[in-house]
mmCIF file of C-alpha atoms and ligand atoms in Angstrom:
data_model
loop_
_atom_site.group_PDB
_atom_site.id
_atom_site.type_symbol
_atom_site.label_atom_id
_atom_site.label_comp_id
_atom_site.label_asym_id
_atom_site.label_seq_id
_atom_site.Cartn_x
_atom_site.Cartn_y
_atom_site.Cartn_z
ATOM 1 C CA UNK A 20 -20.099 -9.756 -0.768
ATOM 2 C CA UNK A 21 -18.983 -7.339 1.933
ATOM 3 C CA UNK A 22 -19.916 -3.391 1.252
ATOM 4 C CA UNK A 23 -19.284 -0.733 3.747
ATOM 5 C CA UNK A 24 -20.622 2.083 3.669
ATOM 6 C CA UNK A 25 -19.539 5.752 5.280
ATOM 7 C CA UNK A 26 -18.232 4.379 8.015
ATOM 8 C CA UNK A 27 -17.609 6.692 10.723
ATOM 9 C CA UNK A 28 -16.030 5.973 13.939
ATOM 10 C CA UNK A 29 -15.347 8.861 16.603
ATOM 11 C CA UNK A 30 -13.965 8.506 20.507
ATOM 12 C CA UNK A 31 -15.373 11.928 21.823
ATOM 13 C CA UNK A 32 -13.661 14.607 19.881
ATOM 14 C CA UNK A 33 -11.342 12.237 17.995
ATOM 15 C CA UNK A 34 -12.569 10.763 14.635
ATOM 16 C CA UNK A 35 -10.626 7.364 13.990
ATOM 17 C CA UNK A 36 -12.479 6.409 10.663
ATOM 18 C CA UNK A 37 -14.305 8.793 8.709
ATOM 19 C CA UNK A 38 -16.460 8.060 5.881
ATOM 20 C CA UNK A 39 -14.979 4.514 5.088
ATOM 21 C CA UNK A 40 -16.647 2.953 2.274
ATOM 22 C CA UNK A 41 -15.507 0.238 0.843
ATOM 23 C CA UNK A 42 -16.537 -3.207 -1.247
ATOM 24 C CA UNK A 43 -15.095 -6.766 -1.343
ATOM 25 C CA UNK A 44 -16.673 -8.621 -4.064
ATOM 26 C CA UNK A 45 -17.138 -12.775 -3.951
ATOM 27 C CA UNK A 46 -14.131 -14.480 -4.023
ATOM 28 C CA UNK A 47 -11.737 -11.640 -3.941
ATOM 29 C CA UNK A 48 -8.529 -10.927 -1.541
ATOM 30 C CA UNK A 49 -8.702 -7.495 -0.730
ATOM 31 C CA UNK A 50 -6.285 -6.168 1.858
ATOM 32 C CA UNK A 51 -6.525 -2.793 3.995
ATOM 33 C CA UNK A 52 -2.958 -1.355 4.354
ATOM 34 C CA UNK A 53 -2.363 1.535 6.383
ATOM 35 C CA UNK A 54 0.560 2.470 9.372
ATOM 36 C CA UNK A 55 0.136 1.551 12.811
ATOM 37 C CA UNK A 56 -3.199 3.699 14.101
ATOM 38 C CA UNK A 57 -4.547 4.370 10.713
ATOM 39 C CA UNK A 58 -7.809 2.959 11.752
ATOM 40 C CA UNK A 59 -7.453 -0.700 10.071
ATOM 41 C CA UNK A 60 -8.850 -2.475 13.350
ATOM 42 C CA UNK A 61 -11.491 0.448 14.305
ATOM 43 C CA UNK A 62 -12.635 -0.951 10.640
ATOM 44 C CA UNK A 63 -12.437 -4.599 10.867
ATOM 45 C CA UNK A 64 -14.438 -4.347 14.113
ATOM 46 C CA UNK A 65 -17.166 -2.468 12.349
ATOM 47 C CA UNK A 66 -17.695 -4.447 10.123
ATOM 48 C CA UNK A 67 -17.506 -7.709 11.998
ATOM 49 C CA UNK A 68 -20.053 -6.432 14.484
ATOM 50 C CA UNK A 69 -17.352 -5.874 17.455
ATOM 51 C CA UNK A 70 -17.771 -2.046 17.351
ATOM 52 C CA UNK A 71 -21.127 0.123 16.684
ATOM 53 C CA UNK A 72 -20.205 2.851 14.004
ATOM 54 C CA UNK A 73 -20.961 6.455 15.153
ATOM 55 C CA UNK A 74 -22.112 6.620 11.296
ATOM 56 C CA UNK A 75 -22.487 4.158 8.201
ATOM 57 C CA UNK A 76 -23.976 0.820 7.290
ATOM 58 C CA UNK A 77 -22.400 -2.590 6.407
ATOM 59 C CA UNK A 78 -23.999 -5.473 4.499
ATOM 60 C CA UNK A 79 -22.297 -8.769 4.223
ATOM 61 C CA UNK A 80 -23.925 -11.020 1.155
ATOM 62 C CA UNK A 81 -26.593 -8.760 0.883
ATOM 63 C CA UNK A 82 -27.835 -8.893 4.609
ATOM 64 C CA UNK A 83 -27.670 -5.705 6.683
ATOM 65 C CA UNK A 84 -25.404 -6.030 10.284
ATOM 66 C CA UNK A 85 -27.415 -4.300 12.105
ATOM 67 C CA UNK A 86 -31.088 -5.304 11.128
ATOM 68 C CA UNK A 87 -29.585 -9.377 10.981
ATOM 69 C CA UNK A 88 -26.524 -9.023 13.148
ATOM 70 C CA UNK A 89 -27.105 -12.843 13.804
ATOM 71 C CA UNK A 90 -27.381 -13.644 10.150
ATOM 72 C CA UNK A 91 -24.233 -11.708 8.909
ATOM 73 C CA UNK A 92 -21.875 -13.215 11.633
ATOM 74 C CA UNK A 93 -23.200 -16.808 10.106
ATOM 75 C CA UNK A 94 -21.592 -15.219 6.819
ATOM 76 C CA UNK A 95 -18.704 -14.166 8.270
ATOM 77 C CA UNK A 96 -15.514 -15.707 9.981
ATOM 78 C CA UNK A 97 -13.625 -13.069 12.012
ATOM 79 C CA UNK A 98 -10.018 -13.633 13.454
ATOM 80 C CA UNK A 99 -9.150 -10.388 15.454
ATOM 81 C CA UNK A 100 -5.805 -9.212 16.021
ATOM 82 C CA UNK A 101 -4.933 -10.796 19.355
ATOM 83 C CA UNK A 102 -6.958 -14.223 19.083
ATOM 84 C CA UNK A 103 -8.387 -14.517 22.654
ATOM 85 C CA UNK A 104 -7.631 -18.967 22.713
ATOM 86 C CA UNK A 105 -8.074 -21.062 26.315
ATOM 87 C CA UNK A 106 -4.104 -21.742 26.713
ATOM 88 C CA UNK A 107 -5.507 -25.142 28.998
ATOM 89 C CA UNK A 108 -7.645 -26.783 26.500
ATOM 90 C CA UNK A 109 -6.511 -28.880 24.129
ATOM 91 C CA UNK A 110 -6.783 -27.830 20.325
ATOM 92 C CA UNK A 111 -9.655 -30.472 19.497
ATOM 93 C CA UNK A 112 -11.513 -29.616 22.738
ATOM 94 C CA UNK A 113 -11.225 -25.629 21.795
ATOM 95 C CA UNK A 114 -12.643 -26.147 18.387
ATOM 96 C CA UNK A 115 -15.420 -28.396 19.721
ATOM 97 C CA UNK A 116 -16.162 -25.647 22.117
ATOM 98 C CA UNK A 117 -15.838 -23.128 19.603
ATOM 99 C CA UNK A 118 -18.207 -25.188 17.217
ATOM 100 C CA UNK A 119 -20.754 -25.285 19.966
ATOM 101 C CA UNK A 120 -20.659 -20.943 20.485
ATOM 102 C CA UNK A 121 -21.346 -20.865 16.915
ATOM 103 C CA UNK A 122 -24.399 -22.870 17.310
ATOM 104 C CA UNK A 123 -23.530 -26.290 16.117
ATOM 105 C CA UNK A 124 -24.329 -29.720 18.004
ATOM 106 C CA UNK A 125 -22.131 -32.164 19.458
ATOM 107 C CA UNK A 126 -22.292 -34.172 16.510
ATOM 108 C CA UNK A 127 -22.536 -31.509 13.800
ATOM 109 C CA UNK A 128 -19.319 -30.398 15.443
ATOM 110 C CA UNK A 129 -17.527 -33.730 15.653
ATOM 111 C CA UNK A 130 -18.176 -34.024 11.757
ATOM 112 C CA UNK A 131 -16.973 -30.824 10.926
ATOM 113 C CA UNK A 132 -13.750 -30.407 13.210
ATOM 114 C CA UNK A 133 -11.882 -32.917 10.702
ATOM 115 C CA UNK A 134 -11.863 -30.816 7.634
ATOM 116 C CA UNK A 135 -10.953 -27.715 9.439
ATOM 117 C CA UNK A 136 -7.948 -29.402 11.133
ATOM 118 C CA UNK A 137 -7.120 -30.804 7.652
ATOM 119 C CA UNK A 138 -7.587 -27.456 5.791
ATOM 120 C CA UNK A 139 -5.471 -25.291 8.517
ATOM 121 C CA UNK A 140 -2.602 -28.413 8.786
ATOM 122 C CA UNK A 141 -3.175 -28.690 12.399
ATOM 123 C CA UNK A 142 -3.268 -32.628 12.206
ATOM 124 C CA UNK A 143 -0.217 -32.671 14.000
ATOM 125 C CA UNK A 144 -0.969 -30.885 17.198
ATOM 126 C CA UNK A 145 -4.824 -31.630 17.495
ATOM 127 C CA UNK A 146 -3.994 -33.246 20.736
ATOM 128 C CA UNK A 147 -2.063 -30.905 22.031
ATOM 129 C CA UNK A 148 -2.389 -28.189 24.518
ATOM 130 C CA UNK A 149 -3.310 -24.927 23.123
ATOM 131 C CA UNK A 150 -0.884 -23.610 26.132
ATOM 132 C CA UNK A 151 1.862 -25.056 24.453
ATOM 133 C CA UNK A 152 1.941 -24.433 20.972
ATOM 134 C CA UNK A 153 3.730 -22.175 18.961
ATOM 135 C CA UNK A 154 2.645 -18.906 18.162
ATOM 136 C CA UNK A 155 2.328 -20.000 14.472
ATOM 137 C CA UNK A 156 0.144 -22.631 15.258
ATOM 138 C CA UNK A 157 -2.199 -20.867 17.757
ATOM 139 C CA UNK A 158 -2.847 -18.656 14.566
ATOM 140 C CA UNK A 159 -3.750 -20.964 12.959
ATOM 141 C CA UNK A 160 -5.840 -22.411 15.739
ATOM 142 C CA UNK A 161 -7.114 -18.702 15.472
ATOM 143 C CA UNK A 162 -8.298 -19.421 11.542
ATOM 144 C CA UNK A 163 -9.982 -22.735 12.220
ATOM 145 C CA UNK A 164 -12.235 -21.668 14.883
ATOM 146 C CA UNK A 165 -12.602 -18.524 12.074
ATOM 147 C CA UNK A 166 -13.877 -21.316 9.224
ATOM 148 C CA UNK A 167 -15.730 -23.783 11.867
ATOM 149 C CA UNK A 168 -18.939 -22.708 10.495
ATOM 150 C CA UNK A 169 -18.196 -22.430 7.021
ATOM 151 C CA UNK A 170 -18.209 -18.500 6.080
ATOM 152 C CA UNK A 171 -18.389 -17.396 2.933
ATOM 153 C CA UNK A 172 -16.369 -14.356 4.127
ATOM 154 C CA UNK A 173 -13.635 -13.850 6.318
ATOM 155 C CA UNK A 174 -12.016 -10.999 7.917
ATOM 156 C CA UNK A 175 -8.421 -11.017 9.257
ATOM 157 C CA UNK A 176 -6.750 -8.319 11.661
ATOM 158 C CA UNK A 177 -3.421 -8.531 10.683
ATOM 159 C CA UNK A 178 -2.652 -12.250 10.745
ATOM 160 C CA UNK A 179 1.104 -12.243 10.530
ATOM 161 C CA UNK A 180 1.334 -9.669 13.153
ATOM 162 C CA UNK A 181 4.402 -11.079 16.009
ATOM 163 C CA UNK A 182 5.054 -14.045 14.292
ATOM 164 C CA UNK A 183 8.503 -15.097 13.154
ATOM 165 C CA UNK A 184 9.778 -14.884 8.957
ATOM 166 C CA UNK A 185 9.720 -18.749 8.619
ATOM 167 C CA UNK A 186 5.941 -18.953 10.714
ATOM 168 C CA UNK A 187 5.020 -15.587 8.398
ATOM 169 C CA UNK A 188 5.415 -17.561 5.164
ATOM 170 C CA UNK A 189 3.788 -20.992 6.433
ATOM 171 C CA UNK A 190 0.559 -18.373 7.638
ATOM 172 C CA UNK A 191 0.521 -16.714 4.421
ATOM 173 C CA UNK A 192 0.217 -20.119 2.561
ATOM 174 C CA UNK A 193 -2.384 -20.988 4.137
ATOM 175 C CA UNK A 194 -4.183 -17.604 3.896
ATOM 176 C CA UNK A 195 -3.417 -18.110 0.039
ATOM 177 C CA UNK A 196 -5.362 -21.399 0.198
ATOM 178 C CA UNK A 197 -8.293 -20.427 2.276
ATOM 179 C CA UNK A 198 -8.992 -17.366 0.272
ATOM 180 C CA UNK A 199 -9.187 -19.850 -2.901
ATOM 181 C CA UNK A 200 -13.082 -20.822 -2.100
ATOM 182 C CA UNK A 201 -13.912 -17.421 0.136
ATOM 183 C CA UNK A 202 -13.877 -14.208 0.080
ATOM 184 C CA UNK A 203 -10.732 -12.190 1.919
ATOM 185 C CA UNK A 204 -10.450 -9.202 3.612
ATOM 186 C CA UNK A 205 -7.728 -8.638 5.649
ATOM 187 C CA UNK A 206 -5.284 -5.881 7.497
ATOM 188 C CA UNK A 207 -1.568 -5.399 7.442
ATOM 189 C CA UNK A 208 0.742 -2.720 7.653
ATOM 190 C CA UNK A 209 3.731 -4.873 6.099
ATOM 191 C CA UNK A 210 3.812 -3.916 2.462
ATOM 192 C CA UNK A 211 4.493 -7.400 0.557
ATOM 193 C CA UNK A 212 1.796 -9.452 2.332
ATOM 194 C CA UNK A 213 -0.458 -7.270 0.160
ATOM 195 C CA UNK A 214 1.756 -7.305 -3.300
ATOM 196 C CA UNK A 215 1.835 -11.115 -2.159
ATOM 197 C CA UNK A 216 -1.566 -12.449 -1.075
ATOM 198 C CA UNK A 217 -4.048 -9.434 -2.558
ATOM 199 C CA UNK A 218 -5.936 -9.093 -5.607
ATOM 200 C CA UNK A 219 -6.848 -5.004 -4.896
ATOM 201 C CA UNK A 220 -5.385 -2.677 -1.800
ATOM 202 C CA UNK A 221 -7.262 0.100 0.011
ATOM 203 C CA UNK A 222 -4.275 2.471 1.660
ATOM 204 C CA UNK A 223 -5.860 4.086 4.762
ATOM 205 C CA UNK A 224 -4.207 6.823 6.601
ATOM 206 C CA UNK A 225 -5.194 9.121 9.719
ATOM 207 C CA UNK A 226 -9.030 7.217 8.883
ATOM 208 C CA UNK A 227 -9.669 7.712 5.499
ATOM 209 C CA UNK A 228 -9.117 5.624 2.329
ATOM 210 C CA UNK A 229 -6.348 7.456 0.596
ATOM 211 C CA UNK A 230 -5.547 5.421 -2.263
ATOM 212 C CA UNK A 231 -7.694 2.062 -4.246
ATOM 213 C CA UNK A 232 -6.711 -0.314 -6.545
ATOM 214 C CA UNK A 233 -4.866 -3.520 -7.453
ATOM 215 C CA UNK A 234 -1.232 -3.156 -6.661
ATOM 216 C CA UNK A 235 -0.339 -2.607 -10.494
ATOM 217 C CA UNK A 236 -2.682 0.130 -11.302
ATOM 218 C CA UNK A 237 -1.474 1.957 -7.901
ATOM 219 C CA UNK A 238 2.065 1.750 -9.071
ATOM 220 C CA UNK A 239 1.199 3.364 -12.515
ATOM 221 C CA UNK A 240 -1.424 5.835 -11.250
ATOM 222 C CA UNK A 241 0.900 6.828 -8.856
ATOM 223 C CA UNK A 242 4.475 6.458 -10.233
ATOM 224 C CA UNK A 243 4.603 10.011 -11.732
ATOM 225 C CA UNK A 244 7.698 10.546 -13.852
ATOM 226 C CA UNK A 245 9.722 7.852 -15.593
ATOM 227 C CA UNK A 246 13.331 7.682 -14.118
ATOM 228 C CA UNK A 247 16.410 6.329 -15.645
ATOM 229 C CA UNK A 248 19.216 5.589 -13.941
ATOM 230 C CA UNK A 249 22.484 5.833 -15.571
ATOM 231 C CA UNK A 250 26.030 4.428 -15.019
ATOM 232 C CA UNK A 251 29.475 5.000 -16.802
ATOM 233 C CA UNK A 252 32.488 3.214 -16.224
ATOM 234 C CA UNK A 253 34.407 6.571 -15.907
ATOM 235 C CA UNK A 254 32.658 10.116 -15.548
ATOM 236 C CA UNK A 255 34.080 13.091 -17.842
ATOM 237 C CA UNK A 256 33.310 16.076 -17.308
ATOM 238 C CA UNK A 257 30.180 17.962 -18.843
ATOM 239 C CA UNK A 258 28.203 14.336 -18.891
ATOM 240 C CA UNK A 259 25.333 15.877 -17.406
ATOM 241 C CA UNK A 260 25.325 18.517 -19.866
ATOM 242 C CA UNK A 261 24.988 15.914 -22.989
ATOM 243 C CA UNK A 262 22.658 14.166 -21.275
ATOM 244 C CA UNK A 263 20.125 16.850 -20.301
ATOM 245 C CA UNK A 264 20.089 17.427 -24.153
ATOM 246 C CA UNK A 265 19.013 14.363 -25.132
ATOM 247 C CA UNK A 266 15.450 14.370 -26.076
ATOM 248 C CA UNK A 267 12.963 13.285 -23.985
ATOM 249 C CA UNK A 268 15.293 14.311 -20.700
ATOM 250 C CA UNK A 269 13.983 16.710 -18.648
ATOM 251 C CA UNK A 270 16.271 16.620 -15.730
ATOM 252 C CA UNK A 271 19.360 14.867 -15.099
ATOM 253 C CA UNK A 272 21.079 14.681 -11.270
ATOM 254 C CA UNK A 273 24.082 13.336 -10.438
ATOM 255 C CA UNK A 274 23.663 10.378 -7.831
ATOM 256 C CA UNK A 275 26.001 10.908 -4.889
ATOM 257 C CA UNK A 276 27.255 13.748 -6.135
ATOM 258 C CA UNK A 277 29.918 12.033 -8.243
ATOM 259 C CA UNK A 278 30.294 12.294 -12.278
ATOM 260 C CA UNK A 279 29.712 8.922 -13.538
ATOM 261 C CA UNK A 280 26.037 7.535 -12.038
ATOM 262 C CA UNK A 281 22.715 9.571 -12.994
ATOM 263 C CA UNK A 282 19.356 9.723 -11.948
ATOM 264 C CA UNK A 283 17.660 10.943 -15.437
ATOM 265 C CA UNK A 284 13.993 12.031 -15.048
ATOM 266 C CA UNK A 285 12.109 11.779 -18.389
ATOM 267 C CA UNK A 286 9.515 13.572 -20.179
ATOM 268 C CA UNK A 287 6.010 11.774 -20.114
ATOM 269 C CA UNK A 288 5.513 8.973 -22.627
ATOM 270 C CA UNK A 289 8.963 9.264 -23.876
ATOM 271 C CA UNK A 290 11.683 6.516 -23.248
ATOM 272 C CA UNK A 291 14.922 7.718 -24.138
ATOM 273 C CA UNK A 292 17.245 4.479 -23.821
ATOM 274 C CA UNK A 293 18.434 4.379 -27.478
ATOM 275 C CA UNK A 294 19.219 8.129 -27.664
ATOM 276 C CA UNK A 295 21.222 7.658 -24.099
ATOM 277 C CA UNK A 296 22.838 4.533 -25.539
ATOM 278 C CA UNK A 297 23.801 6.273 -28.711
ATOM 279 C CA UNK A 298 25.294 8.887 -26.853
ATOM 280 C CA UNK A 299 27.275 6.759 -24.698
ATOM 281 C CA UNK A 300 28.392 5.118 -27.948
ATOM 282 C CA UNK A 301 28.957 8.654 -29.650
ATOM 283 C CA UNK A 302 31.316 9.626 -26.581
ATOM 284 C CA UNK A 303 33.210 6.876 -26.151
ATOM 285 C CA UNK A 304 31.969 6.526 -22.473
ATOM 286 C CA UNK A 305 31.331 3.089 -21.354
ATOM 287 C CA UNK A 306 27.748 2.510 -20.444
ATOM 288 C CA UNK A 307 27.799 0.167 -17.259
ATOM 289 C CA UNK A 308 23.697 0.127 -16.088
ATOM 290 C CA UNK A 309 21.239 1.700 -17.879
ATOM 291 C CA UNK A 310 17.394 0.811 -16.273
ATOM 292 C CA UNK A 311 14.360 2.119 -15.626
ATOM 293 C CA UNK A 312 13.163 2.955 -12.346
ATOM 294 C CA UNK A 313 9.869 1.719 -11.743
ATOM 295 C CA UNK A 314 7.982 3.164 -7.849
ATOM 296 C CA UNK A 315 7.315 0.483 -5.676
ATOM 297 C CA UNK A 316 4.179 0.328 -3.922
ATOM 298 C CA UNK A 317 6.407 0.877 -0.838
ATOM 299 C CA UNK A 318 7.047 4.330 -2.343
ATOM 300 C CA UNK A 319 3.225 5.200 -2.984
ATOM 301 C CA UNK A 320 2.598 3.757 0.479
ATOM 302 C CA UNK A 321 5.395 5.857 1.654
ATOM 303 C CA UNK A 322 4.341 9.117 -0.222
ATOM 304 C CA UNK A 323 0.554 8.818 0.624
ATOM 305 C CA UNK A 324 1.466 8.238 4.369
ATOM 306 C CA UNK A 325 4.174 9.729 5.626
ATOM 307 C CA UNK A 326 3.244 12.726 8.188
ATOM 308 C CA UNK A 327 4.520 15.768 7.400
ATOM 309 C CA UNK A 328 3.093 17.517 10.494
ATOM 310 C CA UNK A 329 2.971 16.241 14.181
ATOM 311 C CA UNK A 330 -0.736 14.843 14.334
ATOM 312 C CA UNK A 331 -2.999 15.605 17.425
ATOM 313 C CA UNK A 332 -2.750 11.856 19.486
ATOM 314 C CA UNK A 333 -6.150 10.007 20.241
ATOM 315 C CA UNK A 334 -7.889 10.325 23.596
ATOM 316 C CA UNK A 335 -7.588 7.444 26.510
ATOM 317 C CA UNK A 336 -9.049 4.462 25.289
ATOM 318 C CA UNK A 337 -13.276 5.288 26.107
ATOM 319 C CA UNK A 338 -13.388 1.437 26.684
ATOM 320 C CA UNK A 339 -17.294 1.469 27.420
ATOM 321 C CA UNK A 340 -17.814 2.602 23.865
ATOM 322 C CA UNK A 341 -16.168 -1.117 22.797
ATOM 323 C CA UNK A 342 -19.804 -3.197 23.220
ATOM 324 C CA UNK A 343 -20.704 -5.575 20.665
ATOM 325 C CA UNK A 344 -23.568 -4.682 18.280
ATOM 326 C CA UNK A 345 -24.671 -8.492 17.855
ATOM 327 C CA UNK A 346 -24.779 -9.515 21.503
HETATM 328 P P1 ATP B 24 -2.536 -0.876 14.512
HETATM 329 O O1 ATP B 24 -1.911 -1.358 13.234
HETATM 330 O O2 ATP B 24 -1.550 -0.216 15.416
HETATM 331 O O3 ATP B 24 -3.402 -1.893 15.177
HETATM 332 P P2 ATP B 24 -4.886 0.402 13.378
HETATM 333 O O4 ATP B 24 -4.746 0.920 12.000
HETATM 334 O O5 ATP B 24 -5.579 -0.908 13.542
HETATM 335 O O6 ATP B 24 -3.480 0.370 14.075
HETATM 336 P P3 ATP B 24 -6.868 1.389 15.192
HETATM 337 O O7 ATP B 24 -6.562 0.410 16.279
HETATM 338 O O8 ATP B 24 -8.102 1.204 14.410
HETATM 339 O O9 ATP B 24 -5.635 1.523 14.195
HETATM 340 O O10 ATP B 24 -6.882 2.828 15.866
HETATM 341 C C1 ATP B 24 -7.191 4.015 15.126
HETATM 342 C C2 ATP B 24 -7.094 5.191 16.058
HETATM 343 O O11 ATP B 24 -8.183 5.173 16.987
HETATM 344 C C3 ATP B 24 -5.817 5.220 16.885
HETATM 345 O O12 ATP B 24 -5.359 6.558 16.970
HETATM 346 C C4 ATP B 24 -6.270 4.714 18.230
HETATM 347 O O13 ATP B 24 -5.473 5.232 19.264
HETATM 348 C C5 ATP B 24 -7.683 5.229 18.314
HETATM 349 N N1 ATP B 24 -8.540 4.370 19.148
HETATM 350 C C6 ATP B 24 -8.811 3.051 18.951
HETATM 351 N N2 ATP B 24 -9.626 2.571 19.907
HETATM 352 C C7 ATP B 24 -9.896 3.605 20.759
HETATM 353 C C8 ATP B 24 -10.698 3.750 21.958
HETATM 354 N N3 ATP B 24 -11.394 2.737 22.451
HETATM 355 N N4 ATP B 24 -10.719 4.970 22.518
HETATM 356 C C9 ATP B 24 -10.034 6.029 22.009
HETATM 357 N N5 ATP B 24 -9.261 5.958 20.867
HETATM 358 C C10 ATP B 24 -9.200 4.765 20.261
#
């Protein structure tokens, strides 16, 4: 439904994205994860149309963005990160206007503005002043006038950015549902909205994809060695000892130093639980925890962007080079 392809963004000598390709096929919820600066928004505005790429192409249901520009944004429904909404017009009023921008009538408007209030639960405050609303519900404000003209695709800039735990949830439920009949792509640098609302992740870091997948297959491409951790009611000494000769081992460190709690790494494919259990049995120590230590994807996400070396910062902001493409 949506391909990139080589996307390249550069501000004079600085490259923000570089050679972003990427695919988000009908119906799926794909989210772009990647720190603050990794180029998630540069991204998003490319492929929306916001932002001319220095390089690349983007096609959204099989129509080219720059030879139908007009065509694609009919296909797509864009919410960017700060949702630019008229604080004195009503919520109704907004939408109606919004309808209109998007090329709708009066009337097709009036018949469509129902359903989207239904579908983004804004029954409540569809009289009220945009001015006045939570921030919550001028997100969601933010979605409707994003589904007004029924996309088959939408695009979200980090949707749960500055909102509060209890309006974070409520957003995310309704993400859930409107993903159900479109297609999703969306950008977040907080880790569980992905494990939580997305069916495959692309990492990005410094402007490049760095990692691809569902969250599962990320964790097990990327979880290297098993770990085991280990707990005794009472250390002895020369624990670590019998341990690291259990088969299967191939490292054992104490955790915190102490004698009775053990980080065990293990060889690959092996699982040695029964031979530490027997040995626990064998040596009369009592065995109080003895699990598996799986990586979270918040320790991939960690590993794959955490700078080691002080990167060279972006240039001013060039804002001239911010036109639209489909003007
Ligand atoms: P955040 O989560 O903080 O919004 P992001 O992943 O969306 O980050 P971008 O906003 O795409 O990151 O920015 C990527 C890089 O490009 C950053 O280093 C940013 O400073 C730089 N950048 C973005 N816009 C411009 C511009 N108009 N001129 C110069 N540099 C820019």
């Amino acid at each position: 439904m949506i391909e990139a392809q080589n996307l390249t963004r550069r501000y004079g000598d600085f490259t923000a994205v570089e050679q972003i390709s990427l695919t988000v096929d009908e119906g799926e919820i794909v989210g772009m994860l990647g720190p603050n600066g990794a180029g998630k928004t540069t991204t998003i505005r490319m492929i929306t149309g916001f932002l001319p790429p220095t390089e690349g192409r983007v096609t959204v249901g099989g129509k080219d963005l720059f030879a139908d520009p007009v065509g694609v944004r009919g296909d797509i429904g864009y919410l960017p990160e700060n949702v630019a909404l008229y604080p004195e017009m009503r919520v109704s009023e907004y939408l109606t206007y919004r309808a209109m921008l998007e090329g709708m009538t009066r009337a097709q408007a009036k018949k469509r503005l129902p359903e989207t209030i239904t579908s983004c639960f804004l029954e409540e405050v569809e009289g009220q002043i945009i001015g006045t609303l939570s921030k919550g519900y001028r997100q969601r404000v933010g979605l409707a006038a994003a589904i007004l003209h029924e996309p088959q695709a939408l695009v979200l800039d980090e949707p749960t950015v500055g909102l509060d735990p209890k309006q974070i949830i409520a957003i995310r439920e309704l993400i859930r549902e409107l993903g159900r009949e479109r297609t999703l792509l969306l950008s977040t640098h907080i880790l569980p909205e992905v494990e939580l609302l997305c069916d495959r992740v692309i990492i990005i870091d410094r402007g490049r994809i760095v990692a691809e997948g569902t969250p599962e297959s990320l964790k097990e491409s990327w979880v290297g060695a098993t770990m085991l951790r280990v707990e005794l009611k009472q250390g002895t000494e020369g624990v670590a000892e019998i341990l690291e000769r259990i088969r299967g081992v191939s490292s054992v460190k104490p955790i915190d130093g102490g004698r009775s709690r053990f980080s065990l790494e293990c060889e690959h494919a092996s699982d040695p639980r029964e031979a530490v259990f027997r040995a626990a049995v064998d040596n009369g120590w009592t065995l109080l925890e003895l699990a598996e230590e799986r990586a979270s994807l918040e320790d991939i996400f960690v590993r794959l962007t955490t700078r080691e070396v002080i990167e060279p910062t972006a240039p001013e902001p060039d804002e001239s080079a911010d036109e639209e493409v489909t003007s």
